[in-house]
Amino acid sequence: MRTLALAGVFSALAGLALAHSPLRTTTPADGAVLAEVPQVLELQFGKDIRLTRITSTHTGAHSKQLDLSAEAGFVRSYALPFEGMGAGDYVIEWRGLGDDGHPQSGSFTFRVD
């Protein structure tokens, strides 16, 4: 009986994981080292998602939110204008709502030399 209950829990969790909108690729790529600050950040998701917040942190100190006002609805691809803060490390953190109604979040990093 216990094994059957555990199998049910794992099956439900696997179904939830499949329902989410995974981040497939970013430009710049996670961990990339660039010669100059990119003018656009691109995020490609596996399923439709509505981004609710995206924040750029520069070298662990300066954070700013990117403007999402031009983005509406649930889509798989985002191309967001990006104003960098010069050379250094960048952490891009995002939050959104999957088309399944579940909140999601994640991050990626890149460096500008």
XYZ file of N, CA and C in Angstrom:
339
model
N 0.824 -1.193 0.000
C 0.000 0.000 0.000
C 0.873 1.263 0.000
N 1.910 1.251 0.827
C 2.804 2.398 0.913
C 3.511 2.654 -0.433
N 3.927 1.581 -1.092
C 4.581 1.703 -2.388
C 3.637 2.317 -3.407
N 2.394 1.921 -3.376
C 1.392 2.469 -4.295
C 1.174 3.963 -4.036
N 1.135 4.361 -2.779
C 0.966 5.779 -2.432
C 2.164 6.589 -2.903
N 3.378 6.080 -2.703
C 4.580 6.779 -3.159
C 4.604 6.894 -4.675
N 4.187 5.847 -5.355
C 4.139 5.892 -6.816
C 3.165 6.966 -7.279
N 2.041 7.113 -6.589
C 1.066 8.149 -6.929
C 1.628 9.546 -6.734
N 2.362 9.755 -5.649
C 2.971 11.058 -5.379
C 4.003 11.389 -6.447
N 4.869 10.456 -6.770
C 5.893 10.699 -7.794
C 5.267 10.941 -9.158
N 4.202 10.237 -9.461
C 3.517 10.439 -10.734
C 2.913 11.837 -10.812
N 2.323 12.296 -9.723
C 1.738 13.643 -9.695
C 2.819 14.703 -9.836
N 3.938 14.515 -9.147
C 5.038 15.476 -9.246
C 5.621 15.500 -10.649
N 5.740 14.369 -11.282
C 6.253 14.320 -12.648
C 5.304 15.051 -13.593
N 4.014 14.908 -13.391
C 3.036 15.611 -14.217
C 3.145 17.105 -14.051
N 3.370 17.576 -12.830
C 3.553 19.012 -12.599
C 4.801 19.518 -13.294
N 5.861 18.752 -13.238
C 7.108 19.181 -13.869
C 6.936 19.293 -15.378
N 6.199 18.392 -15.974
C 5.987 18.430 -17.413
C 5.089 19.596 -17.829
N 4.255 20.072 -16.908
C 3.323 21.141 -17.238
C 3.999 22.508 -17.259
N 5.150 22.645 -16.645
C 5.821 23.938 -16.570
C 6.441 24.339 -17.902
N 6.831 25.611 -17.977
C 7.411 26.182 -19.189
C 8.917 26.331 -19.002
N 9.692 25.306 -19.288
C 11.132 25.381 -19.015
C 11.834 26.406 -19.904
N 12.821 27.072 -19.327
C 13.663 27.982 -20.097
C 14.604 27.122 -20.928
N 14.498 27.215 -22.251
C 15.300 26.377 -23.151
C 16.659 27.011 -23.457
N 16.638 28.270 -23.902
C 17.891 28.939 -24.257
C 17.807 30.420 -23.906
N 18.981 31.006 -23.765
C 19.088 32.448 -23.551
C 20.183 32.990 -24.461
N 20.041 34.254 -24.815
C 21.094 34.973 -25.521
C 21.303 36.270 -24.774
N 22.484 36.444 -24.183
C 23.644 35.558 -24.215
C 23.375 34.254 -23.460
N 24.142 33.247 -23.831
C 24.015 31.934 -23.198
C 24.449 32.004 -21.737
N 23.880 31.124 -20.932
C 24.249 31.039 -19.525
C 25.751 30.759 -19.415
N 26.458 31.596 -18.677
C 27.895 31.436 -18.479
C 28.763 32.043 -19.566
N 28.160 32.720 -20.543
C 28.928 33.302 -21.656
C 29.855 34.409 -21.175
N 30.964 34.580 -21.885
C 31.890 35.694 -21.668
C 31.868 36.523 -22.953
N 31.493 37.793 -22.818
C 31.299 38.670 -23.972
C 32.320 39.798 -23.985
N 32.572 40.323 -25.167
C 33.484 41.457 -25.311
C 32.774 42.781 -25.045
N 31.448 42.809 -25.269
C 30.692 44.033 -25.013
C 29.306 43.683 -24.484
N 28.669 44.679 -23.875
C 27.348 44.498 -23.291
C 26.332 44.252 -24.410
N 25.498 43.235 -24.276
C 24.470 42.999 -25.301
C 23.404 44.090 -25.256
N 22.803 44.354 -26.392
C 21.733 45.349 -26.452
C 20.360 44.723 -26.237
N 20.292 43.410 -26.383
C 19.031 42.681 -26.243
C 19.294 41.392 -25.473
N 18.374 41.045 -24.577
C 18.376 39.736 -23.927
C 17.260 38.922 -24.550
N 17.559 37.684 -24.906
C 16.549 36.802 -25.477
C 16.367 35.588 -24.579
N 15.117 35.249 -24.325
C 14.766 34.077 -23.540
C 13.783 33.249 -24.354
N 14.071 31.963 -24.511
C 13.225 31.031 -25.262
C 12.740 29.949 -24.296
N 11.441 29.840 -24.147
C 10.846 28.863 -23.250
C 10.265 27.697 -24.038
N 10.100 26.564 -23.367
C 9.546 25.384 -24.004
C 8.046 25.464 -24.211
N 7.374 26.236 -23.368
C 5.929 26.443 -23.465
C 5.655 27.915 -23.213
N 4.429 28.326 -23.465
C 4.061 29.722 -23.245
C 4.173 30.103 -21.771
N 4.637 31.319 -21.553
C 4.794 31.870 -20.211
C 4.585 33.380 -20.297
N 4.119 33.966 -19.210
C 4.016 35.426 -19.123
C 5.020 35.878 -18.068
N 6.058 36.566 -18.505
C 7.033 37.083 -17.550
C 6.395 38.190 -16.734
N 6.607 38.149 -15.419
C 6.062 39.168 -14.534
C 7.153 40.069 -13.968
N 8.389 39.592 -14.014
C 9.506 40.388 -13.499
C 10.807 39.825 -14.044
N 11.713 40.719 -14.418
C 13.053 40.307 -14.809
C 14.020 41.374 -14.295
N 15.020 40.936 -13.568
C 15.949 41.833 -12.900
C 17.377 41.511 -13.319
N 18.155 42.554 -13.547
C 19.572 42.424 -13.869
C 20.376 42.937 -12.682
N 21.294 42.110 -12.199
C 22.200 42.522 -11.118
C 23.607 42.525 -11.686
N 24.299 43.641 -11.502
C 25.644 43.821 -12.046
C 26.671 43.696 -10.932
N 27.588 42.756 -11.086
C 28.695 42.523 -10.168
C 28.243 42.538 -8.704
N 27.095 41.911 -8.459
C 26.621 41.711 -7.102
C 26.130 42.941 -6.375
N 26.095 44.107 -7.007
C 25.744 45.310 -6.273
C 24.565 46.075 -6.863
N 24.610 46.377 -8.134
C 23.592 47.218 -8.751
C 22.529 46.370 -9.431
N 21.274 46.542 -9.021
C 20.162 45.803 -9.627
C 19.190 46.778 -10.263
N 18.609 46.332 -11.376
C 17.526 47.111 -11.965
C 16.587 46.169 -12.683
N 15.318 46.582 -12.705
C 14.297 45.794 -13.384
C 14.251 46.171 -14.851
N 14.072 45.169 -15.689
C 13.895 45.416 -17.117
C 12.427 45.732 -17.385
N 12.199 46.517 -18.406
C 10.860 46.956 -18.758
C 10.115 45.853 -19.519
N 9.029 45.399 -18.938
C 8.197 44.370 -19.565
C 6.885 44.953 -20.102
N 6.757 46.273 -20.113
C 5.483 46.897 -20.486
C 5.075 46.602 -21.930
N 6.018 46.331 -22.808
C 5.686 46.032 -24.211
C 5.281 44.568 -24.398
N 5.438 43.765 -23.377
C 5.127 42.336 -23.464
C 3.742 42.078 -22.895
N 2.914 41.401 -23.648
C 1.565 41.093 -23.183
C 1.241 39.646 -23.499
N 0.562 39.021 -22.604
C 0.105 37.662 -22.848
C 1.164 36.602 -22.616
N 0.815 35.405 -23.019
C 1.659 34.234 -22.839
C 2.346 33.920 -24.164
N 3.673 33.908 -24.154
C 4.456 33.609 -25.348
C 5.639 32.722 -24.975
N 6.315 32.181 -25.970
C 7.498 31.338 -25.740
C 8.804 32.100 -25.886
N 8.786 33.210 -26.618
C 10.021 33.935 -26.929
C 9.939 35.383 -26.470
N 10.986 35.826 -25.816
C 11.102 37.211 -25.387
C 12.403 37.791 -25.918
N 12.353 39.008 -26.427
C 13.530 39.774 -26.825
C 13.391 41.129 -26.139
N 14.184 41.342 -25.093
C 14.041 42.531 -24.250
C 15.225 43.470 -24.416
N 14.946 44.753 -24.638
C 16.046 45.724 -24.700
C 16.836 45.690 -23.385
N 18.162 45.807 -23.506
C 19.018 45.697 -22.324
C 20.013 46.849 -22.295
N 19.997 47.578 -21.195
C 20.983 48.630 -20.962
C 21.931 48.129 -19.889
N 23.115 47.741 -20.304
C 24.088 47.212 -19.367
C 24.740 48.294 -18.535
N 25.552 47.851 -17.606
C 26.261 48.753 -16.706
C 27.765 48.580 -16.831
N 28.221 48.223 -18.045
C 29.651 48.087 -18.278
C 30.172 46.696 -18.030
N 31.494 46.612 -17.971
C 32.157 45.327 -17.759
C 31.823 44.776 -16.381
N 31.835 43.458 -16.287
C 31.573 42.800 -15.013
C 30.640 41.619 -15.180
N 30.235 41.070 -14.059
C 29.353 39.908 -14.028
C 27.900 40.357 -13.938
N 27.032 39.667 -14.669
C 25.607 39.948 -14.666
C 24.837 38.691 -14.262
N 23.851 38.877 -13.398
C 22.907 37.817 -13.055
C 21.535 38.310 -13.493
N 20.888 37.534 -14.337
C 19.555 37.861 -14.818
C 18.583 36.903 -14.138
N 17.682 37.449 -13.333
C 16.689 36.649 -12.629
C 15.316 36.955 -13.213
N 14.542 35.917 -13.473
C 13.213 36.097 -14.052
C 12.168 35.365 -13.230
N 10.955 35.917 -13.292
C 9.782 35.282 -12.688
C 8.650 35.368 -13.689
N 7.797 34.381 -13.667
C 6.678 34.396 -14.593
C 5.584 33.455 -14.161
N 4.562 33.422 -14.988
C 3.418 32.573 -14.762
C 3.263 31.684 -15.984
N 3.351 30.373 -15.769
C 3.192 29.437 -16.871
C 1.749 29.396 -17.342
N 1.545 28.939 -18.556
C 0.180 28.878 -19.074
C -0.673 27.865 -18.316
N -0.035 27.071 -17.459
C -0.756 26.136 -16.599
C -1.162 26.779 -15.273
N -0.807 28.061 -15.079
C -1.170 28.779 -13.863
C -0.147 28.710 -12.749
N 0.951 27.988 -12.949
C 1.957 27.853 -11.908
C 3.017 28.949 -12.009
N 3.404 29.531 -10.865
C 4.504 30.496 -10.887
C 5.820 29.784 -11.152
N 6.703 30.458 -11.860
C 8.009 29.895 -12.178
C 9.067 30.976 -12.024
N 10.299 30.541 -11.868
C 11.403 31.489 -11.761
C 12.706 30.797 -12.148
N 13.700 31.603 -12.418
C 15.004 31.065 -12.769
C 15.993 32.191 -12.976
N 17.181 31.823 -13.360
C 18.223 32.831 -13.578
C 19.266 32.294 -14.544
N 20.035 33.219 -15.091
C 21.218 32.868 -15.875
C 22.238 33.974 -15.696
N 23.477 33.676 -16.034
C 24.572 34.625 -15.817
C 25.387 34.798 -17.087
N 26.079 35.926 -17.167
C 27.080 36.141 -18.206
C 28.061 37.185 -17.710
N 29.185 37.279 -18.385
C 30.241 38.217 -18.004
C 30.620 39.054 -19.215
N 30.873 40.341 -18.958
C 31.376 41.239 -19.986
C 32.791 41.641 -19.576
N 33.770 41.330 -20.416
C 35.175 41.669 -20.110
C 35.521 43.055 -20.617
